[in-house]
C-alpha cells in the first residue's frame, strides 16, 4: 500500500562509483533533497508516463525505507524503520544540468509527476539482513544496475540520524537511500524491472507523458 506517505526524502550521491560516473564530487555528509509525495506511484506492471520529451530521463534504482515511528536521538534504525521497497528516482538529466549551472533547486528535474515509482513495501528484516542481497534494475531484460547497501557512503543508521536530526522523521515518511552506478536513459516502450536478490518486486513500461 502506498497510502499515507508524507515526506519523501532522497539521498544524493550515496554510492562512490555513481558520483564518479556523473563527474560529481563525493560528499562528506549526506546530500538530501525532496520529492513531492505526489511523485510516488506504484511500480505494478502498468504503463508509467514520464516526460521523455524534455531531454534524457535517467533511471536510478534505489532501496527505499519507510519510517514507522517518530524519530528520537539514539533510536536504532531497526526500531525506526518498519518496511522497505525498491524504487526508481527518475531524473530529467538535461534539465538538471541546466539548473545546477544556474544554482537553482532540483525540483524541476527530480520532482515531476511519477518520478518516484516504488514497489510494494516488504516487512523490514533489519539493516544487517539487507546486506545479504543485491538489488538490480533490468531494462528490457538486460541488467543495467546492481547495488548492495554495503557500498553506501552513508549507511542506513547514518542516514536516519542525519535526516531525523536536521529535518525530522515520523510515521509515513520514506527515504530513497541513493543509487549505485549504471544509471542511464530510458525511452518510451522500455520495460523496467526491479528485483531484490532473485525475486522480482515490480515492473513498469515507460510511456511518453503528454
Coordinates of C-alpha atoms in Angstrom, one line a residue:
X1 CA 0.0 0.0 0.0
X2 CA 1.3 3.5 -0.9
X3 CA -1.3 5.4 1.2
X4 CA -0.4 7.8 4.0
X5 CA 3.0 8.7 2.5
X6 CA 4.1 12.0 4.0
X7 CA 7.6 13.4 3.3
X8 CA 9.8 11.9 0.6
X9 CA 13.5 12.4 1.4
X10 CA 16.2 11.4 -1.1
X11 CA 19.9 10.9 -0.6
X12 CA 22.1 12.1 -3.5
X13 CA 25.5 10.7 -4.4
X14 CA 25.4 8.0 -1.8
X15 CA 27.4 5.5 -3.8
X16 CA 31.0 6.5 -4.7
X17 CA 31.0 5.0 -8.2
X18 CA 27.8 6.7 -9.1
X19 CA 29.1 10.1 -8.1
X20 CA 32.2 9.4 -10.2
X21 CA 30.3 8.3 -13.2
X22 CA 28.5 11.7 -13.3
X23 CA 31.7 13.6 -12.6
X24 CA 30.5 14.7 -9.2
X25 CA 32.5 15.1 -6.0
X26 CA 31.9 12.5 -3.3
X27 CA 30.0 14.3 -0.5
X28 CA 31.4 14.4 3.1
X29 CA 27.9 14.5 4.6
X30 CA 24.5 13.2 3.3
X31 CA 23.2 15.3 0.4
X32 CA 19.4 15.5 1.0
X33 CA 16.7 16.6 -1.4
X34 CA 13.0 16.0 -1.5
X35 CA 10.3 15.0 -4.0
X36 CA 6.6 15.8 -3.6
X37 CA 4.5 12.9 -2.2
X38 CA 2.5 13.1 -5.5
X39 CA 5.6 11.8 -7.3
X40 CA 5.2 8.4 -5.6
X41 CA 3.3 5.9 -7.6
X42 CA 3.1 2.1 -7.6
X43 CA 5.5 0.1 -9.7
X44 CA 2.9 -2.5 -10.5
X45 CA 3.3 -3.6 -14.1
X46 CA 1.3 -0.8 -15.7
X47 CA 2.3 1.9 -18.1
X48 CA 4.2 4.8 -16.4
X49 CA 4.1 8.2 -18.0
X50 CA 7.3 10.2 -17.8
X51 CA 8.3 13.4 -19.7
X52 CA 10.8 11.9 -22.2
X53 CA 10.1 14.9 -24.4
X54 CA 12.1 17.1 -22.1
X55 CA 15.5 15.5 -22.8
X56 CA 17.1 12.5 -21.3
X57 CA 15.2 10.8 -18.4
X58 CA 17.6 8.7 -16.3
X59 CA 16.6 5.8 -14.1
X60 CA 18.2 5.5 -10.7
X61 CA 17.3 2.3 -8.8
X62 CA 17.3 2.6 -5.0
X63 CA 16.5 1.0 -1.8
X64 CA 13.5 2.8 -0.1
X65 CA 12.9 2.6 3.6
X66 CA 9.6 3.6 5.4
X67 CA 9.6 5.2 8.8
X68 CA 7.2 3.6 11.4
X69 CA 7.6 5.9 14.4
X70 CA 8.7 9.3 15.4
X71 CA 12.5 9.8 15.4
X72 CA 14.3 10.3 18.7
X73 CA 18.0 10.7 19.1
X74 CA 19.7 7.4 19.8
X75 CA 17.0 5.2 18.3
X76 CA 18.3 2.3 16.3
X77 CA 17.4 2.1 12.6
X78 CA 15.9 -1.3 13.2
X79 CA 13.4 0.2 15.6
X80 CA 12.6 3.2 13.4
X81 CA 12.0 1.6 10.1
X82 CA 9.1 -0.7 9.6
X83 CA 9.3 -1.6 5.9
X84 CA 11.4 -1.4 2.7
X85 CA 10.8 -1.3 -1.0
X86 CA 12.7 -0.7 -4.2
X87 CA 12.1 2.5 -6.2
X88 CA 13.3 4.5 -9.1
X89 CA 14.4 8.1 -8.7
X90 CA 13.7 9.3 -12.2
X91 CA 15.8 12.3 -13.1
X92 CA 15.5 14.8 -16.0
X93 CA 19.2 14.8 -16.6
X94 CA 19.4 17.6 -19.2
X95 CA 17.1 19.8 -17.1
X96 CA 19.2 19.0 -14.0
X97 CA 22.4 20.0 -15.8
X98 CA 21.0 23.4 -16.7
X99 CA 19.5 24.2 -13.3
X100 CA 22.7 23.1 -11.5
X101 CA 24.7 25.6 -13.5
X102 CA 22.2 28.3 -12.5
X103 CA 22.3 27.3 -8.9
X104 CA 18.5 26.6 -8.9
X105 CA 16.7 23.9 -6.8
X106 CA 16.5 20.4 -8.2
X107 CA 12.7 20.2 -8.1
X108 CA 12.1 20.6 -11.8
X109 CA 14.5 17.7 -12.5
X110 CA 13.6 15.4 -9.7
X111 CA 10.0 16.2 -8.5
X112 CA 7.8 15.8 -11.6
X113 CA 4.8 13.6 -11.6
X114 CA 5.6 9.8 -11.5
X115 CA 9.2 10.5 -10.7
X116 CA 9.3 8.2 -7.7
X117 CA 7.7 4.8 -8.5
X118 CA 8.1 2.2 -5.9
X119 CA 7.3 -1.5 -5.4
X120 CA 5.0 -2.8 -2.7
X121 CA 6.5 -2.5 0.8
X122 CA 8.0 -5.5 2.5
X123 CA 8.4 -6.0 6.2
X124 CA 11.8 -4.6 7.3
X125 CA 14.1 -7.5 8.4
X126 CA 16.7 -5.3 10.0
X127 CA 19.6 -3.4 8.4
X128 CA 22.0 -6.3 8.7
X129 CA 19.7 -8.7 6.8
X130 CA 19.5 -6.3 3.9
X131 CA 23.3 -6.6 3.4
X132 CA 22.8 -10.2 2.3
X133 CA 21.3 -9.5 -1.1
X134 CA 21.9 -7.2 -4.0
X135 CA 19.1 -5.2 -5.7
X136 CA 19.0 -4.9 -9.5
X137 CA 17.4 -3.0 -12.3
X138 CA 16.8 -4.5 -15.7
X139 CA 15.9 -2.6 -18.8
X140 CA 14.2 -4.7 -21.5
X141 CA 15.6 -7.8 -19.8
X142 CA 19.2 -6.7 -19.6
X143 CA 20.7 -5.8 -16.2
X144 CA 21.8 -2.2 -16.1
X145 CA 22.2 -1.6 -12.3
X146 CA 23.3 -3.8 -9.4
X147 CA 23.8 -2.5 -5.9
X148 CA 24.3 -3.6 -2.4
X149 CA 23.9 -1.2 0.6
X150 CA 27.3 -2.3 1.9
X151 CA 28.6 0.1 -0.8
X152 CA 26.8 3.1 0.5
X153 CA 28.9 6.0 1.6
X154 CA 26.5 6.7 4.4
X155 CA 24.8 3.7 5.9
X156 CA 21.1 3.5 6.9
X157 CA 21.8 4.4 10.5
X158 CA 23.8 7.5 9.5
X159 CA 21.0 8.5 7.0
X160 CA 18.1 8.3 9.5
X161 CA 20.1 10.1 12.2
X162 CA 21.1 12.9 9.8
X163 CA 17.6 13.3 8.4
X164 CA 15.9 12.9 11.8
X165 CA 18.2 15.5 13.4
X166 CA 18.1 18.1 10.7
X167 CA 14.6 17.8 9.3
X168 CA 12.6 15.4 11.5
X169 CA 11.2 11.9 10.8
X170 CA 7.8 10.4 11.6
X171 CA 5.4 7.7 10.5
X172 CA 4.7 7.7 6.8
X173 CA 8.0 9.3 5.8
X174 CA 10.1 7.5 3.2
X175 CA 13.7 7.7 2.2
X176 CA 15.2 6.9 -1.1
X177 CA 18.7 5.9 0.0
X178 CA 20.8 6.5 -3.1
X179 CA 21.6 4.7 -6.4
X180 CA 24.6 2.6 -7.5
X181 CA 26.5 3.1 -10.7
X182 CA 24.9 2.3 -14.1
X183 CA 22.3 5.0 -14.4
X184 CA 21.2 5.7 -17.9
X185 CA 18.4 7.0 -20.2
X186 CA 15.0 5.4 -20.7
X187 CA 12.7 5.8 -23.6
X188 CA 9.0 5.2 -24.4
X189 CA 8.4 1.4 -24.7
X190 CA 11.2 0.4 -22.3
X191 CA 10.3 -2.2 -19.7
X192 CA 12.0 -1.7 -16.3
X193 CA 12.1 -4.4 -13.7
X194 CA 13.3 -4.1 -10.1
X195 CA 14.5 -7.2 -8.2
X196 CA 15.7 -8.0 -4.7
X197 CA 18.1 -10.9 -5.0
X198 CA 16.4 -13.3 -7.4
X199 CA 12.9 -12.0 -6.6
X200 CA 11.2 -9.6 -9.0
X201 CA 9.4 -6.9 -6.9
X202 CA 8.0 -4.7 -9.6
X203 CA 7.9 -3.7 -13.3
X204 CA 6.7 -0.8 -15.5
X205 CA 6.6 0.1 -19.1
X206 CA 7.6 3.6 -20.0
X207 CA 5.2 5.8 -21.9
X208 CA 5.8 9.4 -23.1
X209 CA 3.9 11.9 -21.0
X210 CA 1.5 14.1 -23.0

